[in-house]
Amino acid sequence: MIRRSKGTRIIGNAVEVFGDNDLMLIVSNIPHGFLHDEETLNTDNPAPEALVMQFGENFLGREFLKLPELKDVHELFIKSQNGIYITEEGKANIIPLMERMFGASSLDAIIILLEILKQLTSKTHSRELIHSNRLNNDINCTNDHRFNDVLNYTYSNFDERISIEKVARIAHLTRESFCRYFKALANKTYIEFLTEYRINKACQMIRNGDRSMKEIGYACGFDSLSNFYYQFKRIIKLSPLEFSRHCMQTIGRKEMV
């Protein structure tokens, strides 16, 4: 729980803004970080503050979650593989429990933890984090120089027109061979990857709030505003304006139109 701070959080491949009283469930082995806005780190302001509660999946034994009564909690852990954000409705119930837990005895802390998990099973109390970059986490090609050359070219030129023929030449492959090669490594086509990366960059620009949607769409390499809106909604499940409003609700930023 972020008691006091605001900025950008990165959990797995989900990138979103955060603010005071943000509450998240993050499973083990997911890379995560919180980038605090400069103003929150100003020496004139109170330092950022957070409460962190850690527990193992088998904290009550390996068979505990296999009980029929714990089916919803078990499904919650499966759902949380990409991270869970607690809604305002969920926070109202869970934050007081979490604060009580830090002053409770060991037994009471376990009881409170179970109550928190029960609250999290409610569909209105949590949602999966918005993913702005869905590049498969299984990609691990650090020793494949051709693949890295293609990625580096994409990262540097995503705002320009990129053809399959161009990246195939970078990989020293024919067009057809490159398409098979990239999909075998990335579990998706190059065009899918490129589009998702562009949408990821668009999300970052929207959060900055200093450009219009038209400017952002073209700055991210889309050839038309309609294509930008279509691809954004397909990947993020929100329109660019809905995503902008989502960011503003979190940080109180003036709406961008």
PDB file of C-alpha atoms in Angstrom:
ATOM      1  CA  MET A   1       0.000   0.000   0.000  1.00  0.00           C
ATOM      2  CA  ILE A   2       1.395   3.372  -1.049  1.00  0.00           C
ATOM      3  CA  ARG A   3       0.428   5.578   1.865  1.00  0.00           C
ATOM      4  CA  ARG A   4       1.979   8.736   0.489  1.00  0.00           C
ATOM      5  CA  SER A   5       3.527   9.355  -2.950  1.00  0.00           C
ATOM      6  CA  LYS A   6       2.661   9.518  -6.612  1.00  0.00           C
ATOM      7  CA  GLY A   7       4.384   8.562  -9.813  1.00  0.00           C
ATOM      8  CA  THR A   8       4.531   5.627 -12.225  1.00  0.00           C
ATOM      9  CA  ARG A   9       4.526   1.976 -11.222  1.00  0.00           C
ATOM     10  CA  ILE A  10       5.884  -0.859 -13.337  1.00  0.00           C
ATOM     11  CA  ILE A  11       4.681  -4.344 -12.412  1.00  0.00           C
ATOM     12  CA  GLY A  12       5.678  -7.037 -14.874  1.00  0.00           C
ATOM     13  CA  ASN A  13       4.773  -5.481 -18.216  1.00  0.00           C
ATOM     14  CA  ALA A  14       1.975  -3.286 -16.813  1.00  0.00           C
ATOM     15  CA  VAL A  15       2.740   0.417 -16.574  1.00  0.00           C
ATOM     16  CA  GLU A  16       0.298   2.728 -14.756  1.00  0.00           C
ATOM     17  CA  VAL A  17       0.327   5.837 -12.613  1.00  0.00           C
ATOM     18  CA  PHE A  18      -0.070   5.544  -8.836  1.00  0.00           C
ATOM     19  CA  GLY A  19      -1.026   7.889  -6.024  1.00  0.00           C
ATOM     20  CA  ASP A  20      -1.781   8.028  -2.313  1.00  0.00           C
ATOM     21  CA  ASN A  21      -3.468   4.909  -0.912  1.00  0.00           C
ATOM     22  CA  ASP A  22      -2.817   2.778  -3.998  1.00  0.00           C
ATOM     23  CA  LEU A  23      -3.106  -0.866  -3.059  1.00  0.00           C
ATOM     24  CA  MET A  24      -1.756  -3.820  -5.045  1.00  0.00           C
ATOM     25  CA  LEU A  25      -1.249  -7.562  -4.785  1.00  0.00           C
ATOM     26  CA  ILE A  26       2.005  -8.661  -6.429  1.00  0.00           C
ATOM     27  CA  VAL A  27       3.003 -12.324  -6.597  1.00  0.00           C
ATOM     28  CA  SER A  28       6.576 -13.502  -6.238  1.00  0.00           C
ATOM     29  CA  ASN A  29       9.134 -13.327  -9.056  1.00  0.00           C
ATOM     30  CA  ILE A  30       7.397 -10.458 -10.879  1.00  0.00           C
ATOM     31  CA  PRO A  31       9.776  -7.537 -11.523  1.00  0.00           C
ATOM     32  CA  HIS A  32       8.286  -4.339 -10.143  1.00  0.00           C
ATOM     33  CA  GLY A  33       9.266  -0.803  -9.294  1.00  0.00           C
ATOM     34  CA  PHE A  34       7.750   2.534  -8.296  1.00  0.00           C
ATOM     35  CA  LEU A  35       9.098   5.674  -9.984  1.00  0.00           C
ATOM     36  CA  HIS A  36       8.239   8.600  -7.705  1.00  0.00           C
ATOM     37  CA  ASP A  37       7.497  11.998  -9.231  1.00  0.00           C
ATOM     38  CA  GLU A  38      10.246  14.528  -8.532  1.00  0.00           C
ATOM     39  CA  GLU A  39       7.958  16.740  -6.449  1.00  0.00           C
ATOM     40  CA  THR A  40       7.324  13.883  -4.010  1.00  0.00           C
ATOM     41  CA  LEU A  41      11.072  13.589  -3.427  1.00  0.00           C
ATOM     42  CA  ASN A  42      11.454  17.300  -2.689  1.00  0.00           C
ATOM     43  CA  THR A  43      13.049  17.772   0.737  1.00  0.00           C
ATOM     44  CA  ASP A  44      10.234  20.175   1.665  1.00  0.00           C
ATOM     45  CA  ASN A  45       7.662  17.400   1.295  1.00  0.00           C
ATOM     46  CA  PRO A  46       7.138  14.387   3.588  1.00  0.00           C
ATOM     47  CA  ALA A  47       9.048  11.354   2.337  1.00  0.00           C
ATOM     48  CA  PRO A  48       7.168   8.667   0.377  1.00  0.00           C
ATOM     49  CA  GLU A  49       5.723   6.001   2.651  1.00  0.00           C
ATOM     50  CA  ALA A  50       4.401   2.490   2.044  1.00  0.00           C
ATOM     51  CA  LEU A  51       3.182  -0.527   3.972  1.00  0.00           C
ATOM     52  CA  VAL A  52       4.349  -3.908   2.659  1.00  0.00           C
ATOM     53  CA  MET A  53       2.935  -7.253   3.769  1.00  0.00           C
ATOM     54  CA  GLN A  54       4.691 -10.405   2.535  1.00  0.00           C
ATOM     55  CA  PHE A  55       3.512 -13.996   2.841  1.00  0.00           C
ATOM     56  CA  GLY A  56       4.245 -17.297   1.158  1.00  0.00           C
ATOM     57  CA  GLU A  57       1.620 -19.086  -0.891  1.00  0.00           C
ATOM     58  CA  ASN A  58       1.901 -22.056   1.469  1.00  0.00           C
ATOM     59  CA  PHE A  59       1.917 -20.005   4.671  1.00  0.00           C
ATOM     60  CA  LEU A  60      -0.691 -22.357   6.177  1.00  0.00           C
ATOM     61  CA  GLY A  61       0.661 -25.547   4.615  1.00  0.00           C
ATOM     62  CA  ARG A  62       0.791 -26.987   1.118  1.00  0.00           C
ATOM     63  CA  GLU A  63      -2.683 -28.514   1.277  1.00  0.00           C
ATOM     64  CA  PHE A  64      -4.498 -25.474   2.669  1.00  0.00           C
ATOM     65  CA  LEU A  65      -5.416 -23.864  -0.647  1.00  0.00           C
ATOM     66  CA  LYS A  66      -6.663 -27.214  -1.946  1.00  0.00           C
ATOM     67  CA  LEU A  67      -9.580 -27.143   0.488  1.00  0.00           C
ATOM     68  CA  PRO A  68     -12.943 -26.631  -1.285  1.00  0.00           C
ATOM     69  CA  GLU A  69     -13.621 -23.682   0.998  1.00  0.00           C
ATOM     70  CA  LEU A  70     -10.499 -21.933  -0.356  1.00  0.00           C
ATOM     71  CA  LYS A  71     -11.344 -22.360  -4.033  1.00  0.00           C
ATOM     72  CA  ASP A  72     -11.924 -18.614  -4.540  1.00  0.00           C
ATOM     73  CA  VAL A  73      -8.603 -17.730  -2.883  1.00  0.00           C
ATOM     74  CA  HIS A  74      -6.778 -20.275  -5.025  1.00  0.00           C
ATOM     75  CA  GLU A  75      -8.335 -18.737  -8.142  1.00  0.00           C
ATOM     76  CA  LEU A  76      -7.316 -15.291  -6.872  1.00  0.00           C
ATOM     77  CA  PHE A  77      -3.653 -16.358  -6.760  1.00  0.00           C
ATOM     78  CA  ILE A  78      -3.912 -17.676 -10.321  1.00  0.00           C
ATOM     79  CA  LYS A  79      -5.523 -14.426 -11.469  1.00  0.00           C
ATOM     80  CA  SER A  80      -2.853 -12.365  -9.721  1.00  0.00           C
ATOM     81  CA  GLN A  81       0.016 -13.722 -11.844  1.00  0.00           C
ATOM     82  CA  ASN A  82       0.084 -10.373 -13.668  1.00  0.00           C
ATOM     83  CA  GLY A  83      -0.623  -8.282 -10.566  1.00  0.00           C
ATOM     84  CA  ILE A  84      -3.885  -7.119  -8.997  1.00  0.00           C
ATOM     85  CA  TYR A  85      -4.976  -3.526  -8.382  1.00  0.00           C
ATOM     86  CA  ILE A  86      -7.460  -2.952  -5.556  1.00  0.00           C
ATOM     87  CA  THR A  87     -10.434  -0.756  -6.475  1.00  0.00           C
ATOM     88  CA  GLU A  88     -11.740   2.129  -4.371  1.00  0.00           C
ATOM     89  CA  GLU A  89     -14.498  -0.115  -3.046  1.00  0.00           C
ATOM     90  CA  GLY A  90     -11.947  -2.741  -2.089  1.00  0.00           C
ATOM     91  CA  LYS A  91      -9.632  -0.200  -0.446  1.00  0.00           C
ATOM     92  CA  ALA A  92     -12.405   0.957   1.886  1.00  0.00           C
ATOM     93  CA  ASN A  93     -12.538  -2.549   3.361  1.00  0.00           C
ATOM     94  CA  ILE A  94      -8.922  -3.692   3.024  1.00  0.00           C
ATOM     95  CA  ILE A  95      -6.822  -0.686   4.073  1.00  0.00           C
ATOM     96  CA  PRO A  96      -8.219  -0.621   7.655  1.00  0.00           C
ATOM     97  CA  LEU A  97      -7.556  -4.371   7.918  1.00  0.00           C
ATOM     98  CA  MET A  98      -3.999  -3.960   6.654  1.00  0.00           C
ATOM     99  CA  GLU A  99      -3.288  -1.156   9.130  1.00  0.00           C
ATOM    100  CA  ARG A 100      -4.680  -3.246  11.997  1.00  0.00           C
ATOM    101  CA  MET A 101      -2.514  -6.149  10.972  1.00  0.00           C
ATOM    102  CA  PHE A 102       0.731  -4.281  11.649  1.00  0.00           C
ATOM    103  CA  GLY A 103      -0.146  -3.950  15.325  1.00  0.00           C
ATOM    104  CA  ALA A 104      -1.680  -7.401  15.758  1.00  0.00           C
ATOM    105  CA  SER A 105      -0.311 -10.553  17.372  1.00  0.00           C
ATOM    106  CA  SER A 106       0.900 -13.373  15.136  1.00  0.00           C
ATOM    107  CA  LEU A 107      -2.378 -15.310  15.342  1.00  0.00           C
ATOM    108  CA  ASP A 108      -4.540 -12.225  14.835  1.00  0.00           C
ATOM    109  CA  ALA A 109      -2.347 -11.217  11.871  1.00  0.00           C
ATOM    110  CA  ILE A 110      -3.061 -14.555  10.175  1.00  0.00           C
ATOM    111  CA  ILE A 111      -6.793 -14.146  10.789  1.00  0.00           C
ATOM    112  CA  ILE A 112      -6.699 -10.618   9.339  1.00  0.00           C
ATOM    113  CA  LEU A 113      -4.717 -11.849   6.325  1.00  0.00           C
ATOM    114  CA  LEU A 114      -7.407 -14.433   5.611  1.00  0.00           C
ATOM    115  CA  GLU A 115     -10.062 -11.709   5.823  1.00  0.00           C
ATOM    116  CA  ILE A 116      -8.050  -9.568   3.375  1.00  0.00           C
ATOM    117  CA  LEU A 117      -7.820 -12.490   0.935  1.00  0.00           C
ATOM    118  CA  LYS A 118     -11.562 -13.032   1.309  1.00  0.00           C
ATOM    119  CA  GLN A 119     -12.162  -9.364   0.433  1.00  0.00           C
ATOM    120  CA  LEU A 120      -9.910  -9.681  -2.613  1.00  0.00           C
ATOM    121  CA  THR A 121     -12.002 -12.520  -4.031  1.00  0.00           C
ATOM    122  CA  SER A 122     -14.848 -10.067  -4.608  1.00  0.00           C
ATOM    123  CA  LYS A 123     -14.953  -9.066  -8.284  1.00  0.00           C
ATOM    124  CA  THR A 124     -15.819  -5.476  -7.351  1.00  0.00           C
ATOM    125  CA  HIS A 125     -12.798  -5.158  -5.054  1.00  0.00           C
ATOM    126  CA  SER A 126      -9.985  -5.827  -7.528  1.00  0.00           C
ATOM    127  CA  ARG A 127      -8.990  -5.847 -11.191  1.00  0.00           C
ATOM    128  CA  GLU A 128      -6.008  -7.097 -13.154  1.00  0.00           C
ATOM    129  CA  LEU A 129      -3.450  -4.430 -13.942  1.00  0.00           C
ATOM    130  CA  ILE A 130      -3.767  -2.683 -17.297  1.00  0.00           C
ATOM    131  CA  HIS A 131      -1.077  -4.047 -19.581  1.00  0.00           C
ATOM    132  CA  SER A 132       0.376  -1.538 -21.982  1.00  0.00           C
ATOM    133  CA  ASN A 133       3.025  -3.877 -23.329  1.00  0.00           C
ATOM    134  CA  ARG A 134       2.115  -7.525 -23.812  1.00  0.00           C
ATOM    135  CA  LEU A 135       5.422  -8.849 -25.108  1.00  0.00           C
ATOM    136  CA  ASN A 136       5.574 -12.450 -23.970  1.00  0.00           C
ATOM    137  CA  ASN A 137       7.477 -12.764 -20.680  1.00  0.00           C
ATOM    138  CA  ASP A 138       8.949 -16.046 -21.887  1.00  0.00           C
ATOM    139  CA  ILE A 139      11.163 -14.270 -24.424  1.00  0.00           C
ATOM    140  CA  ASN A 140      14.754 -14.687 -23.347  1.00  0.00           C
ATOM    141  CA  CYS A 141      17.042 -14.092 -26.263  1.00  0.00           C
ATOM    142  CA  THR A 142      19.929 -12.134 -24.756  1.00  0.00           C
ATOM    143  CA  ASN A 143      22.445 -14.359 -26.567  1.00  0.00           C
ATOM    144  CA  ASP A 144      20.724 -14.069 -29.940  1.00  0.00           C
ATOM    145  CA  HIS A 145      22.435 -11.108 -31.593  1.00  0.00           C
ATOM    146  CA  ARG A 146      20.137 -11.064 -34.604  1.00  0.00           C
ATOM    147  CA  PHE A 147      17.073 -10.854 -32.390  1.00  0.00           C
ATOM    148  CA  ASN A 148      18.603  -8.109 -30.255  1.00  0.00           C
ATOM    149  CA  ASP A 149      19.574  -6.149 -33.371  1.00  0.00           C
ATOM    150  CA  VAL A 150      15.961  -6.272 -34.526  1.00  0.00           C
ATOM    151  CA  LEU A 151      14.683  -5.167 -31.098  1.00  0.00           C
ATOM    152  CA  ASN A 152      17.167  -2.308 -30.855  1.00  0.00           C
ATOM    153  CA  TYR A 153      16.248  -1.099 -34.345  1.00  0.00           C
ATOM    154  CA  THR A 154      12.555  -1.236 -33.400  1.00  0.00           C
ATOM    155  CA  TYR A 155      13.062   0.673 -30.149  1.00  0.00           C
ATOM    156  CA  SER A 156      14.984   3.417 -31.969  1.00  0.00           C
ATOM    157  CA  ASN A 157      12.678   3.716 -34.993  1.00  0.00           C
ATOM    158  CA  PHE A 158       9.180   2.825 -33.763  1.00  0.00           C
ATOM    159  CA  ASP A 159       7.960   6.311 -34.748  1.00  0.00           C
ATOM    160  CA  GLU A 160       8.862   5.756 -38.395  1.00  0.00           C
ATOM    161  CA  ARG A 161       7.531   3.464 -41.115  1.00  0.00           C
ATOM    162  CA  ILE A 162       9.060   0.001 -40.545  1.00  0.00           C
ATOM    163  CA  SER A 163       8.701  -2.789 -43.089  1.00  0.00           C
ATOM    164  CA  ILE A 164       9.160  -6.521 -42.654  1.00  0.00           C
ATOM    165  CA  GLU A 165      11.705  -6.390 -45.458  1.00  0.00           C
ATOM    166  CA  LYS A 166      13.817  -3.868 -43.538  1.00  0.00           C
ATOM    167  CA  VAL A 167      13.991  -5.847 -40.275  1.00  0.00           C
ATOM    168  CA  ALA A 168      14.513  -9.073 -42.237  1.00  0.00           C
ATOM    169  CA  ARG A 169      17.628  -7.522 -43.801  1.00  0.00           C
ATOM    170  CA  ILE A 170      18.861  -6.516 -40.329  1.00  0.00           C
ATOM    171  CA  ALA A 171      18.507 -10.150 -39.274  1.00  0.00           C
ATOM    172  CA  HIS A 172      20.153 -11.314 -42.537  1.00  0.00           C
ATOM    173  CA  LEU A 173      17.121 -13.440 -43.418  1.00  0.00           C
ATOM    174  CA  THR A 174      14.591 -13.570 -46.196  1.00  0.00           C
ATOM    175  CA  ARG A 175      11.162 -12.140 -45.456  1.00  0.00           C
ATOM    176  CA  GLU A 176       9.569 -15.555 -45.037  1.00  0.00           C
ATOM    177  CA  SER A 177      12.418 -16.930 -42.907  1.00  0.00           C
ATOM    178  CA  PHE A 178      12.369 -13.845 -40.688  1.00  0.00           C
ATOM    179  CA  CYS A 179       8.630 -14.149 -40.044  1.00  0.00           C
ATOM    180  CA  ARG A 180       9.043 -17.777 -38.938  1.00  0.00           C
ATOM    181  CA  TYR A 181      12.166 -16.927 -36.928  1.00  0.00           C
ATOM    182  CA  PHE A 182      10.626 -14.028 -35.014  1.00  0.00           C
ATOM    183  CA  LYS A 183       7.386 -15.815 -34.208  1.00  0.00           C
ATOM    184  CA  ALA A 184       9.281 -18.861 -32.940  1.00  0.00           C
ATOM    185  CA  LEU A 185      11.198 -16.662 -30.479  1.00  0.00           C
ATOM    186  CA  ALA A 186       8.535 -14.120 -29.514  1.00  0.00           C
ATOM    187  CA  ASN A 187       5.414 -16.280 -29.758  1.00  0.00           C
ATOM    188  CA  LYS A 188       3.853 -13.558 -31.905  1.00  0.00           C
ATOM    189  CA  THR A 189       4.441 -11.945 -35.277  1.00  0.00           C
ATOM    190  CA  TYR A 190       6.770  -8.990 -35.676  1.00  0.00           C
ATOM    191  CA  ILE A 191       3.858  -6.737 -36.650  1.00  0.00           C
ATOM    192  CA  GLU A 192       2.018  -7.716 -33.452  1.00  0.00           C
ATOM    193  CA  PHE A 193       5.120  -6.920 -31.412  1.00  0.00           C
ATOM    194  CA  LEU A 194       5.707  -3.598 -33.179  1.00  0.00           C
ATOM    195  CA  THR A 195       2.086  -2.523 -32.707  1.00  0.00           C
ATOM    196  CA  GLU A 196       2.131  -3.408 -29.018  1.00  0.00           C
ATOM    197  CA  TYR A 197       5.384  -1.528 -28.484  1.00  0.00           C
ATOM    198  CA  ARG A 198       3.934   1.548 -30.191  1.00  0.00           C
ATOM    199  CA  ILE A 199       0.851   1.368 -27.977  1.00  0.00           C
ATOM    200  CA  ASN A 200       3.120   1.066 -24.950  1.00  0.00           C
ATOM    201  CA  LYS A 201       4.868   4.299 -25.962  1.00  0.00           C
ATOM    202  CA  ALA A 202       1.497   5.942 -26.578  1.00  0.00           C
ATOM    203  CA  CYS A 203       0.439   5.077 -23.017  1.00  0.00           C
ATOM    204  CA  GLN A 204       3.561   6.781 -21.692  1.00  0.00           C
ATOM    205  CA  MET A 205       2.839   9.912 -23.752  1.00  0.00           C
ATOM    206  CA  ILE A 206      -0.786  10.003 -22.598  1.00  0.00           C
ATOM    207  CA  ARG A 207       0.335   9.825 -18.974  1.00  0.00           C
ATOM    208  CA  ASN A 208       2.653  12.797 -19.579  1.00  0.00           C
ATOM    209  CA  GLY A 209      -0.420  14.737 -20.678  1.00  0.00           C
ATOM    210  CA  ASP A 210       1.329  17.312 -22.885  1.00  0.00           C
ATOM    211  CA  ARG A 211       0.168  16.199 -26.361  1.00  0.00           C
ATOM    212  CA  SER A 212      -3.118  15.738 -28.161  1.00  0.00           C
ATOM    213  CA  MET A 213      -4.244  12.235 -29.151  1.00  0.00           C
ATOM    214  CA  LYS A 214      -3.622  13.078 -32.811  1.00  0.00           C
ATOM    215  CA  GLU A 215      -0.030  14.098 -32.067  1.00  0.00           C
ATOM    216  CA  ILE A 216       0.539  10.974 -29.984  1.00  0.00           C
ATOM    217  CA  GLY A 217      -0.842   8.651 -32.650  1.00  0.00           C
ATOM    218  CA  TYR A 218       1.455   9.982 -35.370  1.00  0.00           C
ATOM    219  CA  ALA A 219       4.415  10.293 -32.975  1.00  0.00           C
ATOM    220  CA  CYS A 220       4.116   6.560 -32.282  1.00  0.00           C
ATOM    221  CA  GLY A 221       4.289   5.591 -35.951  1.00  0.00           C
ATOM    222  CA  PHE A 222       0.615   5.060 -36.786  1.00  0.00           C
ATOM    223  CA  ASP A 223      -0.345   6.078 -40.315  1.00  0.00           C
ATOM    224  CA  SER A 224      -3.841   7.273 -39.358  1.00  0.00           C
ATOM    225  CA  LEU A 225      -5.722   8.377 -36.256  1.00  0.00           C
ATOM    226  CA  SER A 226      -8.433   5.772 -36.825  1.00  0.00           C
ATOM    227  CA  ASN A 227      -5.846   2.955 -36.905  1.00  0.00           C
ATOM    228  CA  PHE A 228      -4.261   4.313 -33.699  1.00  0.00           C
ATOM    229  CA  TYR A 229      -7.634   4.326 -31.908  1.00  0.00           C
ATOM    230  CA  TYR A 230      -8.482   0.850 -33.186  1.00  0.00           C
ATOM    231  CA  GLN A 231      -5.170  -0.718 -32.147  1.00  0.00           C
ATOM    232  CA  PHE A 232      -5.173   1.044 -28.769  1.00  0.00           C
ATOM    233  CA  LYS A 233      -8.661  -0.225 -27.905  1.00  0.00           C
ATOM    234  CA  ARG A 234      -7.805  -3.730 -29.132  1.00  0.00           C
ATOM    235  CA  ILE A 235      -4.714  -4.018 -26.932  1.00  0.00           C
ATOM    236  CA  ILE A 236      -5.515  -1.933 -23.839  1.00  0.00           C
ATOM    237  CA  LYS A 237      -9.272  -2.653 -23.827  1.00  0.00           C
ATOM    238  CA  LEU A 238      -9.845   1.087 -23.340  1.00  0.00           C
ATOM    239  CA  SER A 239      -9.925   3.901 -25.874  1.00  0.00           C
ATOM    240  CA  PRO A 240      -7.080   6.452 -25.655  1.00  0.00           C
ATOM    241  CA  LEU A 241      -9.467   8.969 -24.079  1.00  0.00           C
ATOM    242  CA  GLU A 242     -10.748   6.401 -21.563  1.00  0.00           C
ATOM    243  CA  PHE A 243      -7.157   5.535 -20.660  1.00  0.00           C
ATOM    244  CA  SER A 244      -6.405   9.252 -20.255  1.00  0.00           C
ATOM    245  CA  ARG A 245      -9.380   9.663 -17.920  1.00  0.00           C
ATOM    246  CA  HIS A 246      -8.229   6.607 -15.962  1.00  0.00           C
ATOM    247  CA  CYS A 247      -4.840   8.285 -15.458  1.00  0.00           C
ATOM    248  CA  MET A 248      -6.403  11.585 -14.468  1.00  0.00           C
ATOM    249  CA  GLN A 249      -8.664   9.954 -11.895  1.00  0.00           C
ATOM    250  CA  THR A 250      -5.546   8.609 -10.244  1.00  0.00           C
ATOM    251  CA  ILE A 251      -3.406  11.738 -10.278  1.00  0.00           C
ATOM    252  CA  GLY A 252      -5.978  14.503 -10.609  1.00  0.00           C
ATOM    253  CA  ARG A 253      -4.542  15.751 -13.862  1.00  0.00           C
ATOM    254  CA  LYS A 254      -6.517  18.171 -16.017  1.00  0.00           C
ATOM    255  CA  GLU A 255      -8.335  16.254 -18.739  1.00  0.00           C
ATOM    256  CA  MET A 256      -6.642  16.294 -22.131  1.00  0.00           C
ATOM    257  CA  VAL A 257      -8.881  16.524 -25.194  1.00  0.00           C
TER     258      VAL A 257
END
